[in-house]
Coordinates of C-alpha atoms in Angstrom, one line a residue:
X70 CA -26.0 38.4 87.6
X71 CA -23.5 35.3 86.4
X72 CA -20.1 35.6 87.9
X73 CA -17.0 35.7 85.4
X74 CA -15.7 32.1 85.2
X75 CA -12.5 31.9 87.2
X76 CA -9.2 31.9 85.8
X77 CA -8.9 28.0 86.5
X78 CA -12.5 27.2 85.2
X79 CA -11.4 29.4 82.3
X80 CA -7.7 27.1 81.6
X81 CA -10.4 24.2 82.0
X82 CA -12.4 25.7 79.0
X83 CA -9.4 25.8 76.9
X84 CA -7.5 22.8 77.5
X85 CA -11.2 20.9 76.2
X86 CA -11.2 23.2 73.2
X87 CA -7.5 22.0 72.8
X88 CA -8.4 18.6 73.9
X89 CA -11.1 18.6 71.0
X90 CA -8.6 19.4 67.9
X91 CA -6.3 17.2 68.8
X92 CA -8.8 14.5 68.8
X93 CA -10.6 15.8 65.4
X94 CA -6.6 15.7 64.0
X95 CA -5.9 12.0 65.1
X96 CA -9.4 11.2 63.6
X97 CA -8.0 13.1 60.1
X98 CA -5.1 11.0 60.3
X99 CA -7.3 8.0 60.3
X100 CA -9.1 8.6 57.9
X101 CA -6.4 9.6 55.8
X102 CA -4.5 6.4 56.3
X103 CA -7.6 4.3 55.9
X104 CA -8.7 5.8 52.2
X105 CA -4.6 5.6 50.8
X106 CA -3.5 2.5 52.3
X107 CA -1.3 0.4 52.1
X108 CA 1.1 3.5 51.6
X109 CA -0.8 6.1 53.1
X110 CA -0.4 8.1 50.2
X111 CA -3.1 8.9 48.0
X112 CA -2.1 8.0 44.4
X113 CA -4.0 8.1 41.1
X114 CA -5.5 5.0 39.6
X115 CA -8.3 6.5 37.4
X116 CA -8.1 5.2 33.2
X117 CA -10.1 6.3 30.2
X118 CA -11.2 3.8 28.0
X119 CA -10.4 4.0 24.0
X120 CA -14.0 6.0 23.1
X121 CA -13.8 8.4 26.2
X122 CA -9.8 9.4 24.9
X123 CA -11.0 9.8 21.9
X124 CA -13.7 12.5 23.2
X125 CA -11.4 13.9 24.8
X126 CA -8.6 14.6 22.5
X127 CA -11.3 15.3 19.7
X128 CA -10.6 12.9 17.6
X129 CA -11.7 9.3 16.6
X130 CA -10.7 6.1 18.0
X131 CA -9.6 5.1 14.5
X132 CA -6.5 7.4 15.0
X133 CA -5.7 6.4 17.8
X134 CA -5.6 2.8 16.9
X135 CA -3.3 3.7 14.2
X136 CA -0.9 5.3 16.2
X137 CA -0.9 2.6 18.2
X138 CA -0.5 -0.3 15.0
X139 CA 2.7 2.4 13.4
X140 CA 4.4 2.5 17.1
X141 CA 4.0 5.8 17.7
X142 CA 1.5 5.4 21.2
X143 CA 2.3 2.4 23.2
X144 CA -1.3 0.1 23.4
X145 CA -2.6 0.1 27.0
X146 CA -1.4 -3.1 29.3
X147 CA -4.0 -5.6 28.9
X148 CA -5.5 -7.3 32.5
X149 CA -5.5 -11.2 33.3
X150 CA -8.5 -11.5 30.9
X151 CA -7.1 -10.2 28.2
X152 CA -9.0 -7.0 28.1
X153 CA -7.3 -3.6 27.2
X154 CA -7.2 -1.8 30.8
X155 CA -7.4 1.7 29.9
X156 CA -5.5 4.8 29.5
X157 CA -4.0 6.3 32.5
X158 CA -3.5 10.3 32.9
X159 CA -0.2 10.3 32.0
X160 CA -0.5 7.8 29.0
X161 CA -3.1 10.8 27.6
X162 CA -0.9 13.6 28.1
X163 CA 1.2 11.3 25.8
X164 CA -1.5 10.9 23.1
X165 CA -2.0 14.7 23.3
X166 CA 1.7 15.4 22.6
X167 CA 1.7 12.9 19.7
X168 CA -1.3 13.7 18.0
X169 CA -1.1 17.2 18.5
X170 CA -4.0 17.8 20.9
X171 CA -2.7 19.3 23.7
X172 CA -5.2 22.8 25.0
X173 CA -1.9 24.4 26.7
X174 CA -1.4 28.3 26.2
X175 CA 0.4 29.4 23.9
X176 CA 3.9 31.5 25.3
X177 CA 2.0 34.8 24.4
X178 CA -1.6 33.5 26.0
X179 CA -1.3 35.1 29.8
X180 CA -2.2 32.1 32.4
X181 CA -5.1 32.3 33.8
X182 CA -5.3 33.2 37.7
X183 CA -8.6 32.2 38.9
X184 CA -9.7 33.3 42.4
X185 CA -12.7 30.7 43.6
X186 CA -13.7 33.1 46.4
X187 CA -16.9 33.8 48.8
X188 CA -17.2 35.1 52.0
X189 CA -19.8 33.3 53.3
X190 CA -18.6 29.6 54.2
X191 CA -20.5 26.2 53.3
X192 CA -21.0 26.7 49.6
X193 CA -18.7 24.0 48.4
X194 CA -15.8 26.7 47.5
X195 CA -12.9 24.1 48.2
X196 CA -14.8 21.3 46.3
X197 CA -15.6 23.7 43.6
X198 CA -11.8 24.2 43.6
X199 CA -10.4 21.0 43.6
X200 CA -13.4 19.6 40.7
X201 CA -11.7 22.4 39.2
X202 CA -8.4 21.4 39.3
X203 CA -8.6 18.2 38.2
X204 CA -11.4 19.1 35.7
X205 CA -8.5 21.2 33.7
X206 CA -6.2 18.2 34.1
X207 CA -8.4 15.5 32.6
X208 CA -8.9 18.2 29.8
X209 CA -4.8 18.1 29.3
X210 CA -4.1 21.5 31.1
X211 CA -1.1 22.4 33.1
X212 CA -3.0 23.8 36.8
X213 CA -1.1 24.9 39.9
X214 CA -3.4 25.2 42.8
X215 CA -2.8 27.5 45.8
X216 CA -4.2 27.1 49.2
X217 CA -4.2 30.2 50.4
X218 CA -6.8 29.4 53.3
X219 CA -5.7 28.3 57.0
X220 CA -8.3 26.4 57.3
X221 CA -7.0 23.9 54.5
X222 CA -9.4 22.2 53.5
X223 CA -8.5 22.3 49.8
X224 CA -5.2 20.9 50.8
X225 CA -6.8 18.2 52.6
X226 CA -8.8 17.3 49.8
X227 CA -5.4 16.5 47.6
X228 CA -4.3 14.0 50.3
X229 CA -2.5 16.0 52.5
X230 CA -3.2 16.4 56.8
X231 CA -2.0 19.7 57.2
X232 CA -1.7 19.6 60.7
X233 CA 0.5 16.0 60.3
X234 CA 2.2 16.5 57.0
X235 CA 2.6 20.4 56.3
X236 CA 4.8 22.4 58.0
X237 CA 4.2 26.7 58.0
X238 CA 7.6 26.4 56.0
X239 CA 5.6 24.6 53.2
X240 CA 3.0 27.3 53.1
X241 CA 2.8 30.7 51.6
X242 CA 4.2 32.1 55.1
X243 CA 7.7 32.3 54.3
X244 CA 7.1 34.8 51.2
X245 CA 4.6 36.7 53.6
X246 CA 5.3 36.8 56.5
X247 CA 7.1 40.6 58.0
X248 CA 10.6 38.6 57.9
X249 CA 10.3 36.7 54.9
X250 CA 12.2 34.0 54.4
X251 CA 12.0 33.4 50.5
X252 CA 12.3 35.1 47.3
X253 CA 10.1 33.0 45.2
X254 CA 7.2 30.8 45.6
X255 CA 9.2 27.4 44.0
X256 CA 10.1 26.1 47.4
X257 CA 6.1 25.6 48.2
X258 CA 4.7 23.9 45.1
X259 CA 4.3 20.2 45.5
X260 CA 3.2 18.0 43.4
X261 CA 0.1 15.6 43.2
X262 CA -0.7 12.4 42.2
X263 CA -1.7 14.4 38.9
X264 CA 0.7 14.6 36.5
X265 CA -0.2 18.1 35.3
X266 CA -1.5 19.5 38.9
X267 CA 0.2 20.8 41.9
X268 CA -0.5 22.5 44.9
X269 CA 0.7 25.0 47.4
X270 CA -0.5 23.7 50.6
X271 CA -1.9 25.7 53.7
X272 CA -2.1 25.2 57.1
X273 CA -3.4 26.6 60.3
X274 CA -0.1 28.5 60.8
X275 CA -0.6 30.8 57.8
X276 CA -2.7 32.7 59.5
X277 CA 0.1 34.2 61.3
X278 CA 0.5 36.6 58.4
X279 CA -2.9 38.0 59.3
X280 CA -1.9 38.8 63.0
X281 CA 2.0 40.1 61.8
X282 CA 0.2 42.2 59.6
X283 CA -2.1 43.9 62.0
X284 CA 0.5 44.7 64.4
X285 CA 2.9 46.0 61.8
X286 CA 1.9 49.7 63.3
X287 CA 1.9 53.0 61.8
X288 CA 3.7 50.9 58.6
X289 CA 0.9 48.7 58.7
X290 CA -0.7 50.2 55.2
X291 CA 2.7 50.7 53.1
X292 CA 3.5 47.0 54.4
X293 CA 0.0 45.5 52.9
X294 CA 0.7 47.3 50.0
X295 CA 4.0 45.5 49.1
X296 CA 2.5 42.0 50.6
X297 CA -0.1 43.0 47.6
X298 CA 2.1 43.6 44.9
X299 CA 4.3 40.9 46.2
X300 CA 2.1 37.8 46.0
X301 CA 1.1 39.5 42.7
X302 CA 4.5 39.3 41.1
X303 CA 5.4 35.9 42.8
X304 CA 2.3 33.8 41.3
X305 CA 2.8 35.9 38.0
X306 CA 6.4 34.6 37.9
X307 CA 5.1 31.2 38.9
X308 CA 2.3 31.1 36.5
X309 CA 4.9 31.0 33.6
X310 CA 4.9 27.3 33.6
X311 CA 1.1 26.5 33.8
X312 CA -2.0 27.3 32.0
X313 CA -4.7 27.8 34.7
X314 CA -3.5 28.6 38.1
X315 CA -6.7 28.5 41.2
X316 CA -6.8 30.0 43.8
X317 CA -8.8 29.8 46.9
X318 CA -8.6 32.4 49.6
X319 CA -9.8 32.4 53.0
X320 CA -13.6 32.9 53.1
X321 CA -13.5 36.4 55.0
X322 CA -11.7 39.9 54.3
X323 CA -8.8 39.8 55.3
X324 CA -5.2 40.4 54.6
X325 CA -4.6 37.4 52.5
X326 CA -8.1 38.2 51.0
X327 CA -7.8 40.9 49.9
X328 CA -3.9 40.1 48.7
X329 CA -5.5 37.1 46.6
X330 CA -7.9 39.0 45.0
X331 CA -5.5 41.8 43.7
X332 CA -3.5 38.8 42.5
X333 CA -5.6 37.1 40.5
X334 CA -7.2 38.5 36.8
X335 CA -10.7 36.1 37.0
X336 CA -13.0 36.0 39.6
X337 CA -15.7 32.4 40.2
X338 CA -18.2 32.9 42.8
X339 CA -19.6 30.0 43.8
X340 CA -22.7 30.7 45.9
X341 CA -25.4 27.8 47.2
X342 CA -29.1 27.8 46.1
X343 CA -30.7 28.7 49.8
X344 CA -31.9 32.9 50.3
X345 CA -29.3 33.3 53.3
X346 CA -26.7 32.4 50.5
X347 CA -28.0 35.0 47.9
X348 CA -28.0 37.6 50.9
X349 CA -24.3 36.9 51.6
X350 CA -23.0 37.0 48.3
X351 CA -25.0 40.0 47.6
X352 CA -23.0 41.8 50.7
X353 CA -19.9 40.1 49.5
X354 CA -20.0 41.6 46.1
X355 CA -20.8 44.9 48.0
X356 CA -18.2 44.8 50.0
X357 CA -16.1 43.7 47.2
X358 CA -16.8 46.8 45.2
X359 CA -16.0 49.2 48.1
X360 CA -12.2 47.1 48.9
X361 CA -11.4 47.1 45.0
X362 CA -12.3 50.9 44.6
X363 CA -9.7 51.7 47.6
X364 CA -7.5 49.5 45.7
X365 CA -7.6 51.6 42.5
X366 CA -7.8 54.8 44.5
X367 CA -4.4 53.4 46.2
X368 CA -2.8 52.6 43.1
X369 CA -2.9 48.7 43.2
X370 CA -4.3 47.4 40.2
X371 CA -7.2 45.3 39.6
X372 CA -8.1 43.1 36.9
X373 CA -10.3 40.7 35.5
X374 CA -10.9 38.9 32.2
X375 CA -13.8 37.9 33.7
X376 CA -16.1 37.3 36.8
X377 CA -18.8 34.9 36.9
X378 CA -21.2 32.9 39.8
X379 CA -21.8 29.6 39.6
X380 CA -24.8 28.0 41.7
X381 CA -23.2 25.1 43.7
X382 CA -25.0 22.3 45.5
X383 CA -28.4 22.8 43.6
X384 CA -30.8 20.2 44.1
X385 CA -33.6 20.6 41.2
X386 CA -35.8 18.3 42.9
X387 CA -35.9 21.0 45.9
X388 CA -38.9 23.9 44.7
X389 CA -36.9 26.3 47.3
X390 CA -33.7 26.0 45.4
X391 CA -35.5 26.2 41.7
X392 CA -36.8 29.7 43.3
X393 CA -33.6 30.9 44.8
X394 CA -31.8 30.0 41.3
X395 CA -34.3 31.9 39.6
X396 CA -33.7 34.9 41.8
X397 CA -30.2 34.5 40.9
X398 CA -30.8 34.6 37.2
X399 CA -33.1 37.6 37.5
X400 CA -30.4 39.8 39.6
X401 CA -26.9 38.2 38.0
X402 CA -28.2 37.9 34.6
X403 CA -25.5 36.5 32.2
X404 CA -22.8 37.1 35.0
X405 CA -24.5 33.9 36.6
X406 CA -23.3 30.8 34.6
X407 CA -26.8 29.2 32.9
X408 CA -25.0 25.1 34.5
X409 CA -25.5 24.7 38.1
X410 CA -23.2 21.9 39.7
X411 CA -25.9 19.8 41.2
X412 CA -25.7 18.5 44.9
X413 CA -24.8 14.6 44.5
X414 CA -24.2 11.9 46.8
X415 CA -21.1 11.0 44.6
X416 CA -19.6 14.3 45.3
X417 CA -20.1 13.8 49.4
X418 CA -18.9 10.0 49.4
X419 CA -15.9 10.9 47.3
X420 CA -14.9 13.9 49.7
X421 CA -15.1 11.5 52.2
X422 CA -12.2 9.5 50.7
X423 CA -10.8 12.8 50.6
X424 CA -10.7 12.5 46.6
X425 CA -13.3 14.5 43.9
X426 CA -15.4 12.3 41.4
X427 CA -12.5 12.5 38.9
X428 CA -10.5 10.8 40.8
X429 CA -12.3 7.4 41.4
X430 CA -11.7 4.4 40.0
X431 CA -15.7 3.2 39.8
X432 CA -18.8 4.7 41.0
X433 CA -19.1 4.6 45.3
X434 CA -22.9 4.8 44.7
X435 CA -24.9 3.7 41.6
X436 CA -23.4 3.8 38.2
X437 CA -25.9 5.8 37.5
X438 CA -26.1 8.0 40.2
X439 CA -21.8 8.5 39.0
X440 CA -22.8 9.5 35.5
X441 CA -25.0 11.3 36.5
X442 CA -22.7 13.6 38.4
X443 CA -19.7 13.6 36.0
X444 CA -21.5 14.4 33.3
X445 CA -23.1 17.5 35.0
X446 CA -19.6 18.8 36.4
X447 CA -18.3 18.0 32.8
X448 CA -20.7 20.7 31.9
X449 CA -20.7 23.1 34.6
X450 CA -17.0 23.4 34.3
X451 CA -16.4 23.3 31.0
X452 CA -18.5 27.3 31.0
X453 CA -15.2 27.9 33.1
X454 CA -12.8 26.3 30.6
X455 CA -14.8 28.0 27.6
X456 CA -13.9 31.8 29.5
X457 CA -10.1 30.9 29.6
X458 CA -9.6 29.8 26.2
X459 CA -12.1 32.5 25.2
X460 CA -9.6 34.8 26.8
X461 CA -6.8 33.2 24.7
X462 CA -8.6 34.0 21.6
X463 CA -9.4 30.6 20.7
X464 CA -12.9 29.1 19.6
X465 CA -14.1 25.4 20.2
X466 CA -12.6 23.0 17.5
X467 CA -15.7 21.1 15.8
X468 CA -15.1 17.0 16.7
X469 CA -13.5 14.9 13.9
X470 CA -16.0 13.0 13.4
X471 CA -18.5 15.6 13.3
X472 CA -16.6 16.7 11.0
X473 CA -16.3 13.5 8.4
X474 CA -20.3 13.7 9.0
X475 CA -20.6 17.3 7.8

């Protein structure tokens, strides 16, 4: 029988494991500095030429020349060759103001709260979130994002090393935590090289709420009860000033689970194409049912304009992941969204610069290969977009031109 390491082999053990994360964190640091130089701070260079603008504001590029010739939109800065450069993000939140095309809510239409939640890890959940994010910003919606997952990878993905850059002050821990230290959630949002996007950050530290929670004692369930209707009412109050707000929990039940879930009024599910991904989500949406009953039963309200899967990394090409997805359709039905988001080597390399396809300036891979995967996350989460507004009472508007053709 194997002796029990000693207490010095044991300090050994941990000073490696401690060892190894600081070396992963200087590696972060990096990388971080290598993708945003010379600033080291990841900014926003992506522009939309005159016929993609005019797709998406829904109208034709005629207009928009004209508002251009009478002065009311500026032209976009030509480069040395004379050629018109393109539209920047903030340049079309312009256009939308002045030619009346802007998607925002109306003051009655109740933000959307979207949870992007799993339990079992490696589905793309954090990519699914930030391609959401900036999905609803191209699109000309106002979108807080909230990382509510110590892990924070979602946060890392927006340019931001949370072990370098984000202190547990700048995380949802001071609103949480069993001493709280803030009233509101305004002292964590930060914003993004987006115009219309920011973020609540997270780091490794927020998991302290978890622990504080657990030891709270024989108060422990009237305390998770308030921490509950707490986050509820502080991203409700939030929300006021943005049309879509995403969320992305910690992919486990737990405290700030379960807290995230009660908070939010629309569930996304995104769940891989391989059988030991059906298997999980099928216990997660178990185990999701039993939690929100006891929620009801204790008097914390639940819900949700709508709940939906979406297959992530799906490779068509792969006969394993056609079967899985077909699984998926026969046991989800029209709760599984008919657009997978495809796996693409555009959506890996641009993680690696710790960006999302929207945000590049040209393709890392093939042009085609790019298209490719824009186009299909252009469709995939547009289903999303089409639930929101749906929820806002609000039906596509036909194209302009379509209309002249008709």
């Amino acid at each position: 029988m194997a002796s029990q390491n000693s207490i010095a082999e044991q300090t050994a053990i941990v000073s490696q494991i401690g060892d190894l994360a600081q070396a992963g964190e200087k590696m972060i640091e990096r990388l971080r500095r290598k993708a945003f130089l010379p600033e080291s701070r990841k900014g926003l260079n992506v522009r939309f030429g005159i016929a993609e603008a005019a797709q998406l504001l829904n109208c034709s590029t005629n207009r928009i020349r004209m508002a251009e010739e009478d002065g009311r939109l500026p032209p976009p800065p030509a480069g040395e060759n004379g050629r018109r450069l393109g539209y920047t993000v903030e340049q079309m939140l312009h256009m939308r103001e002045v030619l009346g095309a802007s998607p925002s809510r109306k003051p009655m239409d109740e933000p959307a709260i979207i949870a992007v939640q799993n339990f079992k890890g490696g589905v793309g959940k954090s990519t699914v979130t930030t391609h959401l994010a900036h999905y609803f910003a191209v699109q000309g919606y106002r979108v807080l994002v909230v990382d509510c997952d110590s892990q924070a990878t979602t946060t890392t993905l927006f340019g931001f090393n949370p072990h370098f850059n984000i202190t547990r002050e700048e995380t949802l821990y001071p609103y949480l935590s069993i001493d709280p230290t803030q009233t509101d959630l305004l002292y964590a949002v930060k914003p993004t090289p987006w115009p219309n996007v920011d973020l609540i950050p997270s780091n490794l530290e927020l998991f302290d709420v978890e622990y504080e929670l657990a030891a709270s004692g024989a108060d422990g369930q009237s305390v998770l009860v308030a921490r509950f209707r707490k986050l509820k009412q502080g991203l409700k109050d939030l929300a006021r000033n943005y049309d879509v707000v995403i969320l992305d929990p910690p992919p486990a039940l737990g405290t700030i689970s379960l807290a995230v879930m009660q908070a939010a009024n629309a569930l996304l599910v995104p769940l891989a194409a391989t059988t030991p991904d059906f298997c999980s989500t099928v216990q997660f949406l178990s185990m999701m049912d039993q939690v929100l009953a006891q929620l009801v039963e204790a008097g914390i309200p639940v819900d949700y304009s709508f709940v939906r899967l979406i297959c992530s990394k799906f490779d068509a090409n792969d006969p394993s992941h056609t079967m899985v997805r077909a699984i998926m359709e026969q046991s989800f039905g029209p709760a599984l969204l008919p657009v997978p988001i495809l796996e693409s080597a555009e959506i890996s390399h641009a993680a690696m610069r710790m960006m999302t396809v929207y945000e590049l300036e040209k393709p890392i891979g093939t042009s085609r290969t790019h298209k490719r995967s824009k186009a299909n996350l252009d469709e995939a989460l547009s289903q999303i977009a089409q639930l929101v507004t749906q929820g806002w009472g609000r039906v596509e508007p036909a194209n302009e031109e379509d209309l002249l053709r008709g």
